[in-house]
CSV table of C-alpha atoms and ligand atoms in Angstrom, one decimal:
chain,number,residue,atom,x,y,z
F,1,UNK,CA,16.2,-18.5,8.5
F,2,UNK,CA,13.2,-19.4,10.6
F,3,UNK,CA,11.4,-22.6,9.8
F,4,UNK,CA,8.3,-21.5,7.8
F,5,UNK,CA,5.8,-24.4,7.5
F,6,UNK,CA,2.9,-24.0,5.2
F,7,UNK,CA,0.1,-26.3,4.1
F,8,UNK,CA,-3.5,-26.2,2.9
F,9,UNK,CA,-6.5,-28.4,2.5
F,10,UNK,CA,-9.3,-28.0,-0.1
F,11,UNK,CA,-12.8,-27.6,1.3
F,12,UNK,CA,-14.3,-30.1,-1.1
F,13,UNK,CA,-16.2,-33.2,0.1
F,14,UNK,CA,-15.9,-34.3,3.6
F,15,UNK,CA,-12.5,-34.4,5.4
F,16,UNK,CA,-11.2,-38.0,5.9
F,17,UNK,CA,-8.9,-39.8,8.3
F,18,UNK,CA,-6.3,-39.6,5.5
F,19,UNK,CA,-6.4,-35.8,5.6
F,20,UNK,CA,-6.3,-35.9,9.4
F,21,UNK,CA,-3.2,-38.1,9.5
F,22,UNK,CA,-1.5,-36.1,6.8
F,23,UNK,CA,-2.0,-32.7,8.2
F,24,UNK,CA,-4.0,-32.4,11.4
F,25,UNK,CA,-2.4,-35.0,13.6
F,26,UNK,CA,1.1,-33.5,13.5
F,27,UNK,CA,-0.1,-29.9,13.7
F,28,UNK,CA,0.6,-29.4,17.5
F,29,UNK,CA,4.1,-30.8,17.2
F,30,UNK,CA,4.9,-28.7,14.1
F,31,UNK,CA,3.6,-25.6,15.8
F,32,UNK,CA,6.5,-25.8,18.2
F,33,UNK,CA,9.0,-26.4,15.4
F,34,UNK,CA,8.4,-23.3,13.3
F,35,UNK,CA,6.1,-20.6,12.1
F,36,UNK,CA,3.0,-22.2,10.7
F,37,UNK,CA,0.8,-20.8,7.9
F,38,UNK,CA,-2.2,-23.2,7.5
F,39,UNK,CA,-5.0,-22.3,5.2
F,40,UNK,CA,-8.3,-23.3,3.6
F,41,UNK,CA,-7.7,-23.7,-0.1
F,42,UNK,CA,-11.1,-22.4,-1.2
F,43,UNK,CA,-9.9,-21.1,-4.6
F,44,UNK,CA,-8.6,-24.6,-5.3
F,45,UNK,CA,-12.0,-26.0,-4.4
F,46,UNK,CA,-13.5,-24.2,-7.4
F,47,UNK,CA,-11.4,-26.3,-9.8
F,48,UNK,CA,-14.3,-28.9,-9.8
F,49,UNK,CA,-17.9,-27.9,-9.7
F,50,UNK,CA,-19.2,-27.2,-6.2
F,51,UNK,CA,-22.4,-25.6,-4.9
F,52,UNK,CA,-21.9,-22.3,-3.0
F,53,UNK,CA,-23.6,-23.5,0.1
F,54,UNK,CA,-21.5,-26.6,0.2
F,55,UNK,CA,-18.3,-24.6,-0.3
F,56,UNK,CA,-19.3,-22.2,2.5
F,57,UNK,CA,-20.2,-25.0,5.0
F,58,UNK,CA,-17.0,-27.0,4.1
F,59,UNK,CA,-14.8,-23.9,4.6
F,60,UNK,CA,-16.3,-23.3,8.1
F,61,UNK,CA,-15.9,-27.0,9.0
F,62,UNK,CA,-12.3,-26.9,7.9
F,63,UNK,CA,-11.5,-23.8,9.9
F,64,UNK,CA,-13.1,-25.5,13.0
F,65,UNK,CA,-11.2,-28.8,12.2
F,66,UNK,CA,-7.8,-26.9,12.2
F,67,UNK,CA,-8.7,-25.3,15.6
F,68,UNK,CA,-10.0,-28.6,17.0
F,69,UNK,CA,-6.7,-30.2,16.0
F,70,UNK,CA,-4.9,-27.8,18.2
F,71,UNK,CA,-4.0,-24.8,16.0
F,72,UNK,CA,-3.3,-22.0,18.4
F,73,UNK,CA,-4.0,-18.7,16.7
F,74,UNK,CA,-1.4,-16.9,18.9
F,75,UNK,CA,1.3,-19.2,17.6
F,76,UNK,CA,0.2,-20.0,14.1
F,77,UNK,CA,-1.7,-18.3,11.3
F,78,UNK,CA,-5.0,-19.7,9.9
F,79,UNK,CA,-6.6,-18.1,6.9
F,80,UNK,CA,-8.8,-18.5,3.9
F,81,UNK,CA,-6.9,-18.4,0.6
F,82,UNK,CA,-9.5,-16.2,-1.0
F,83,UNK,CA,-9.1,-13.6,1.8
F,84,UNK,CA,-5.5,-12.9,0.7
F,85,UNK,CA,-5.6,-11.4,-2.8
F,86,UNK,CA,-1.9,-11.9,-3.2
F,87,UNK,CA,-2.6,-15.6,-4.1
F,88,UNK,CA,-4.5,-14.6,-7.2
F,89,UNK,CA,-2.0,-11.9,-8.1
F,90,UNK,CA,1.0,-14.1,-7.8
F,91,UNK,CA,-0.9,-16.8,-9.7
F,92,UNK,CA,-1.3,-14.4,-12.6
F,93,UNK,CA,2.5,-13.9,-12.7
F,94,UNK,CA,3.6,-17.5,-12.1
F,95,UNK,CA,1.4,-18.9,-14.9
F,96,UNK,CA,4.0,-17.6,-17.3
F,97,UNK,CA,6.8,-19.7,-15.7
F,98,UNK,CA,5.2,-23.1,-15.8
F,99,UNK,CA,4.7,-24.8,-19.0
F,100,UNK,CA,1.8,-26.8,-20.7
F,101,UNK,CA,3.9,-29.9,-20.9
F,102,UNK,CA,4.7,-29.9,-17.3
F,103,UNK,CA,1.1,-29.3,-16.2
F,104,UNK,CA,-0.2,-32.0,-18.4
F,105,UNK,CA,2.1,-34.5,-16.8
F,106,UNK,CA,0.6,-34.0,-13.3
F,107,UNK,CA,-1.0,-37.2,-12.0
F,108,UNK,CA,-3.8,-35.4,-10.2
F,109,UNK,CA,-4.8,-33.6,-13.4
F,110,UNK,CA,-4.7,-36.8,-15.3
F,111,UNK,CA,-6.7,-38.7,-12.7
F,112,UNK,CA,-9.4,-36.0,-12.3
F,113,UNK,CA,-9.8,-35.1,-15.9
F,114,UNK,CA,-9.9,-38.7,-17.1
F,115,UNK,CA,-13.4,-39.0,-15.8
F,116,UNK,CA,-14.6,-35.8,-17.5
F,117,UNK,CA,-15.5,-34.7,-21.0
F,118,UNK,CA,-12.8,-32.5,-22.4
F,119,UNK,CA,-15.4,-29.7,-23.0
F,120,UNK,CA,-16.1,-29.6,-19.3
F,121,UNK,CA,-12.6,-29.5,-17.9
F,122,UNK,CA,-12.0,-26.0,-16.5
F,123,UNK,CA,-8.7,-24.2,-17.2
F,124,UNK,CA,-8.3,-23.9,-13.4
F,125,UNK,CA,-8.1,-27.7,-13.0
F,126,UNK,CA,-5.2,-27.8,-15.5
F,127,UNK,CA,-3.5,-24.7,-14.0
F,128,UNK,CA,-4.0,-26.0,-10.4
F,129,UNK,CA,-0.3,-26.4,-9.7
F,130,UNK,CA,0.4,-22.8,-10.6
F,131,UNK,CA,-1.9,-21.6,-7.8
F,132,UNK,CA,-0.5,-24.2,-5.4
F,133,UNK,CA,3.1,-23.0,-6.2
F,134,UNK,CA,2.0,-19.4,-5.6
F,135,UNK,CA,0.5,-20.4,-2.2
F,136,UNK,CA,3.8,-21.9,-1.1
F,137,UNK,CA,6.1,-19.1,-2.6
F,138,UNK,CA,4.1,-16.3,-1.0
F,139,UNK,CA,5.0,-17.3,2.5
F,140,UNK,CA,8.7,-18.1,1.9
F,141,UNK,CA,7.8,-21.6,3.1
F,142,UNK,CA,10.7,-24.0,3.3
F,143,UNK,CA,8.7,-26.9,4.7
F,144,UNK,CA,5.4,-28.2,3.2
F,145,UNK,CA,3.8,-31.1,5.0
F,146,UNK,CA,1.6,-33.1,2.7
F,147,UNK,CA,0.4,-36.6,1.9
F,148,UNK,CA,2.1,-38.6,-0.9
F,149,UNK,CA,-0.4,-37.5,-3.6
F,150,UNK,CA,0.8,-33.9,-3.3
F,151,UNK,CA,4.5,-34.5,-3.6
F,152,UNK,CA,4.5,-34.0,-7.4
F,153,UNK,CA,3.0,-30.6,-7.0
F,154,UNK,CA,5.6,-29.5,-4.4
F,155,UNK,CA,8.4,-30.8,-6.7
F,156,UNK,CA,7.0,-28.8,-9.5
F,157,UNK,CA,7.0,-25.8,-7.2
F,158,UNK,CA,10.7,-26.4,-6.6
F,159,UNK,CA,11.3,-26.5,-10.4
F,160,UNK,CA,9.5,-23.2,-10.8
F,161,UNK,CA,11.4,-21.6,-8.0
F,162,UNK,CA,14.8,-22.7,-9.4
F,163,UNK,CA,13.8,-21.5,-12.8
F,164,UNK,CA,12.7,-18.2,-11.5
F,165,UNK,CA,15.8,-17.7,-9.3
F,166,UNK,CA,18.1,-18.7,-12.2
F,167,UNK,CA,16.6,-15.9,-14.2
F,168,UNK,CA,16.2,-13.2,-11.6
F,169,UNK,CA,18.6,-13.9,-8.7
F,170,UNK,CA,17.8,-15.4,-5.3
F,171,UNK,CA,14.3,-14.0,-5.1
F,172,UNK,CA,12.3,-17.0,-3.9
F,173,UNK,CA,12.8,-19.6,-1.1
F,174,UNK,CA,13.1,-23.2,-2.3
F,175,UNK,CA,10.5,-25.3,-0.5
F,176,UNK,CA,10.7,-29.0,0.3
F,177,UNK,CA,7.9,-31.4,1.0
F,178,UNK,CA,7.6,-33.4,4.2
F,179,UNK,CA,5.6,-36.6,4.2
F,180,UNK,CA,5.1,-39.0,7.1
F,181,UNK,CA,7.3,-42.1,7.1
F,182,UNK,CA,4.2,-44.0,8.1
F,183,UNK,CA,0.8,-43.0,6.8
F,184,UNK,CA,1.7,-40.9,3.7
F,185,UNK,CA,-1.0,-42.7,1.9
F,186,UNK,CA,-4.0,-44.0,3.8
F,187,UNK,CA,-6.0,-46.4,1.7
F,188,UNK,CA,-9.7,-47.0,1.3
F,189,UNK,CA,-11.3,-49.5,3.8
F,190,UNK,CA,-13.4,-51.0,1.0
F,191,UNK,CA,-10.6,-51.2,-1.5
F,192,UNK,CA,-7.2,-51.0,0.1
F,193,UNK,CA,-5.5,-50.7,-3.3
F,194,UNK,CA,-6.9,-47.1,-3.8
F,195,UNK,CA,-6.3,-44.0,-1.8
F,196,UNK,CA,-8.9,-42.9,0.8
F,197,UNK,CA,-10.4,-39.9,-0.9
F,198,UNK,CA,-13.2,-37.5,0.0
F,199,UNK,CA,-15.8,-39.2,-2.1
F,200,UNK,CA,-16.3,-42.9,-1.1
F,201,UNK,CA,-18.7,-43.1,1.8
F,202,UNK,CA,-18.0,-46.9,2.4
F,203,UNK,CA,-14.3,-46.8,2.2
F,204,UNK,CA,-13.7,-43.5,3.9
F,205,UNK,CA,-13.7,-42.6,7.5
F,206,UNK,CA,-15.1,-39.0,7.6
F,207,UNK,CA,-14.1,-36.8,10.5
F,208,UNK,CA,-17.7,-35.9,11.1
F,209,UNK,CA,-19.0,-39.5,11.0
F,210,UNK,CA,-20.9,-40.8,13.9
F,211,UNK,CA,-18.6,-42.8,16.2
F,212,UNK,CA,-20.8,-45.9,15.9
F,213,UNK,CA,-20.6,-45.6,12.1
F,214,UNK,CA,-16.8,-45.4,12.2
F,215,UNK,CA,-16.6,-48.5,14.3
F,216,UNK,CA,-18.9,-50.3,11.8
F,217,UNK,CA,-16.8,-49.2,8.8
F,218,UNK,CA,-13.6,-50.5,10.5
F,219,UNK,CA,-15.1,-53.7,11.5
F,220,UNK,CA,-16.3,-54.3,8.0
F,221,UNK,CA,-13.1,-53.2,6.3
F,222,UNK,CA,-11.8,-55.5,3.6
F,223,UNK,CA,-9.1,-57.8,5.0
F,224,UNK,CA,-6.9,-60.3,3.3
F,225,UNK,CA,-6.6,-64.1,3.2
F,226,UNK,CA,-4.6,-65.7,5.9
F,227,UNK,CA,-5.0,-64.9,9.6
F,228,UNK,CA,-1.7,-63.2,10.6
F,229,UNK,CA,-1.6,-59.5,11.4
F,230,UNK,CA,1.5,-58.6,9.4
F,231,UNK,CA,2.6,-55.5,7.5
F,232,UNK,CA,2.9,-56.6,3.9
F,233,UNK,CA,1.3,-53.9,1.7
F,234,UNK,CA,1.7,-56.1,-1.4
F,235,UNK,CA,0.1,-59.3,-0.2
F,236,UNK,CA,-1.9,-57.9,2.7
F,237,UNK,CA,-3.0,-54.4,1.7
F,238,UNK,CA,-6.1,-54.4,4.0
F,239,UNK,CA,-4.3,-55.4,7.2
F,240,UNK,CA,-1.3,-53.2,6.3
F,241,UNK,CA,-3.6,-50.2,6.0
F,242,UNK,CA,-5.2,-50.8,9.3
F,243,UNK,CA,-1.8,-51.3,10.9
F,244,UNK,CA,-0.7,-48.0,9.4
F,245,UNK,CA,-3.8,-46.2,10.8
F,246,UNK,CA,-3.2,-47.7,14.2
F,247,UNK,CA,0.5,-46.9,14.3
F,248,UNK,CA,-0.1,-43.3,13.2
F,249,UNK,CA,-2.8,-42.6,15.8
F,250,UNK,CA,-0.8,-44.2,18.5
F,251,UNK,CA,2.4,-42.5,17.4
F,252,UNK,CA,4.3,-45.7,17.2
F,253,UNK,CA,6.4,-47.5,14.5
F,254,UNK,CA,4.8,-50.2,12.3
F,255,UNK,CA,7.1,-52.7,13.9
F,256,UNK,CA,5.8,-51.9,17.4
F,257,UNK,CA,2.2,-52.0,16.2
F,258,UNK,CA,2.9,-55.4,14.5
F,259,UNK,CA,4.4,-56.8,17.7
F,260,UNK,CA,1.3,-55.8,19.7
F,261,UNK,CA,-0.9,-58.0,17.5
F,262,UNK,CA,1.3,-61.1,16.8
F,263,UNK,CA,-1.2,-63.4,18.4
F,264,UNK,CA,-4.4,-61.6,17.6
F,265,UNK,CA,-7.1,-62.7,15.3
F,266,UNK,CA,-8.4,-60.3,12.6
F,267,UNK,CA,-11.6,-59.5,14.6
F,268,UNK,CA,-9.7,-58.5,17.8
F,269,UNK,CA,-7.2,-56.5,15.8
F,270,UNK,CA,-10.0,-54.6,14.0
F,271,UNK,CA,-11.6,-53.8,17.3
F,272,UNK,CA,-8.4,-52.4,18.6
F,273,UNK,CA,-8.0,-50.2,15.5
F,274,UNK,CA,-11.7,-49.0,15.9
F,275,UNK,CA,-11.0,-48.2,19.6
F,276,UNK,CA,-7.9,-46.2,18.6
F,277,UNK,CA,-9.8,-44.2,16.0
F,278,UNK,CA,-12.7,-43.5,18.3
F,279,UNK,CA,-10.3,-42.5,21.1
F,280,UNK,CA,-8.7,-40.0,18.8
F,281,UNK,CA,-11.8,-38.6,17.1
F,282,UNK,CA,-14.2,-38.4,20.1
F,283,UNK,CA,-12.4,-35.5,21.8
F,284,UNK,CA,-11.7,-34.0,18.4
F,285,UNK,CA,-15.3,-34.0,17.4
F,286,UNK,CA,-16.3,-32.5,20.8
F,287,UNK,CA,-13.9,-29.6,20.3
F,288,UNK,CA,-15.1,-29.2,16.7
F,289,UNK,CA,-18.8,-28.9,17.9
F,290,UNK,CA,-17.9,-26.4,20.5
F,291,UNK,CA,-16.0,-24.3,18.0
F,292,UNK,CA,-18.9,-24.4,15.6
F,293,UNK,CA,-21.3,-23.3,18.4
F,294,UNK,CA,-19.2,-20.4,19.5
F,295,UNK,CA,-18.2,-19.4,16.0
F,296,UNK,CA,-14.7,-19.0,17.4
F,297,UNK,CA,-13.3,-19.4,13.8
F,298,UNK,CA,-14.7,-16.0,12.7
F,299,UNK,CA,-12.3,-13.8,14.6
F,300,UNK,CA,-9.4,-16.3,14.0
F,301,UNK,CA,-9.9,-16.1,10.2
F,302,UNK,CA,-10.2,-12.3,10.2
F,303,UNK,CA,-7.0,-11.9,12.1
F,304,UNK,CA,-5.3,-14.7,10.1
F,305,UNK,CA,-6.2,-12.9,6.9
F,306,UNK,CA,-4.5,-9.7,8.1
F,307,UNK,CA,-1.4,-11.5,9.3
F,308,UNK,CA,-1.1,-13.6,6.1
F,309,UNK,CA,-1.7,-10.7,3.8
F,310,UNK,CA,1.1,-8.7,5.4
F,311,UNK,CA,3.6,-11.5,4.8
F,312,UNK,CA,2.3,-12.4,1.3
F,313,UNK,CA,2.3,-8.8,0.1
F,314,UNK,CA,6.0,-8.4,0.9
F,315,UNK,CA,6.8,-11.4,-1.2
F,316,UNK,CA,4.5,-10.3,-4.0
F,317,UNK,CA,6.3,-6.9,-4.1
F,318,UNK,CA,9.7,-8.6,-4.2
F,319,UNK,CA,8.6,-10.6,-7.2
F,320,UNK,CA,7.0,-7.7,-9.0
F,321,UNK,CA,10.1,-5.7,-8.6
F,322,UNK,CA,12.4,-8.5,-9.7
F,323,UNK,CA,10.5,-9.1,-13.0
F,324,UNK,CA,10.2,-5.4,-13.9
F,325,UNK,CA,6.7,-4.4,-12.9
F,326,UNK,CA,6.9,-0.8,-11.8
F,327,UNK,CA,4.2,-0.6,-9.1
F,328,UNK,CA,4.1,1.7,-6.1
G,401,TYM,P1,-6.3,-32.1,-0.3
G,401,TYM,O1,-7.4,-31.2,0.2
G,401,TYM,O2,-6.7,-33.1,-1.3
G,401,TYM,O3,-5.7,-33.0,0.9
G,401,TYM,C1,-5.3,-32.4,2.1
G,401,TYM,C2,-4.0,-33.1,2.6
G,401,TYM,O4,-4.3,-34.5,2.9
G,401,TYM,C3,-3.4,-35.4,2.2
G,401,TYM,N1,-4.2,-36.6,1.9
G,401,TYM,C4,-3.8,-37.8,2.3
G,401,TYM,N2,-2.8,-38.2,3.0
G,401,TYM,C5,-2.7,-39.6,3.3
G,401,TYM,N3,-3.6,-40.5,2.9
G,401,TYM,C6,-4.7,-40.1,2.1
G,401,TYM,N4,-5.6,-41.0,1.7
G,401,TYM,C7,-4.8,-38.7,1.8
G,401,TYM,N5,-5.7,-38.0,1.1
G,401,TYM,C8,-5.3,-36.7,1.2
G,401,TYM,C9,-3.0,-34.6,0.9
G,401,TYM,O5,-1.8,-35.1,0.4
G,401,TYM,C10,-2.9,-33.2,1.5
G,401,TYM,O6,-1.7,-33.0,2.1
G,401,TYM,N6,-3.5,-29.4,-3.3
G,401,TYM,C11,-3.8,-29.7,-1.9
G,401,TYM,C12,-4.2,-28.4,-1.2
G,401,TYM,C13,-3.2,-27.3,-1.3
G,401,TYM,C14,-1.9,-27.2,-0.8
G,401,TYM,C15,-1.4,-26.0,-1.2
G,401,TYM,C16,-1.1,-28.1,0.0
G,401,TYM,C17,-3.4,-26.1,-2.0
G,401,TYM,N7,-2.3,-25.3,-1.9
G,401,TYM,C18,-0.1,-25.5,-0.8
G,401,TYM,C19,0.1,-27.7,0.4
G,401,TYM,C20,0.6,-26.4,0.0
G,401,TYM,C21,-4.9,-30.6,-1.8
G,401,TYM,O7,-5.7,-30.8,-2.8
G,401,TYM,O8,-5.1,-31.3,-0.7
């Protein structure tokens, strides 16, 4: 079977260097290794309150980011989740095959809901993994590139697929997650013990940040005691995170990055990391601006929705038939 590679990003908050490293950096390489379905998870963005204008703008930005990262619409399919109604339809079916106990064990749900009053937690936030499993299943995806925080959701998808196939025969493709060996979890620059998320302006590098601001953030990143540039996440989380960012952007191993800085002081090392990030993001931002100006994403999303719907509807029919829904 062909290599079907699928992943999505939620258009909430501002995209970070963590998202870039998890999904966008490898995009050109993966595009030559299989059939890519990359999407904007706008239905997932609704699981926490979001203003319509913000959702709209973030979705456009994200489409432009995928294209700026090198997604070639002739080789890969880029689409909005909400443009393909099969996602919602399969979600309605699959919610019967995942259980309350499983969903309440999901770390993401626990983290996000911990900060909320119970009366304000939407059902969608709880049922998030059902929709995510449906996203993956619809495209017969066998490879799902994600960051470390999404592994649990892909594993739950595997459980669901196995459960479904045991009951109905080999109907669904079993997916597997793919995380980077280096950089599966980029940490905050202001607190390197927590993940870089989309909501901490000091600790996050946002893809739309001014380049001077990015330099400043890196130069003021929290470092550790001592003076050696060494990869030691436990005792030197700040330096290890910066080394990880450097290694990812330069496509090198941590060992090689470490060797490069054996005799460097923290200040020189940080400057080299800032240079590497700026070198990567400057051309990326220029491409993004151009795509936004020409609105090149509009046609791509339109055609992407058509291509994605065709593939998704075939799987949806297969599922409907297998479980006994009559249909056309
Ligand atoms: P989202 O939008 O939170 O994040 C997009 C991708 O970025 C990864 N990521 C990180 N990787 C390394 N370091 C970080 N600090 C960091 N922060 C985020 C995430 O792991 C993710 O791969 N549920 C998904 C979206 C989704 C999806 C799917 C993904 C919906 N349906 C189907 C794959 C397949 C999410 O919220 O990603």
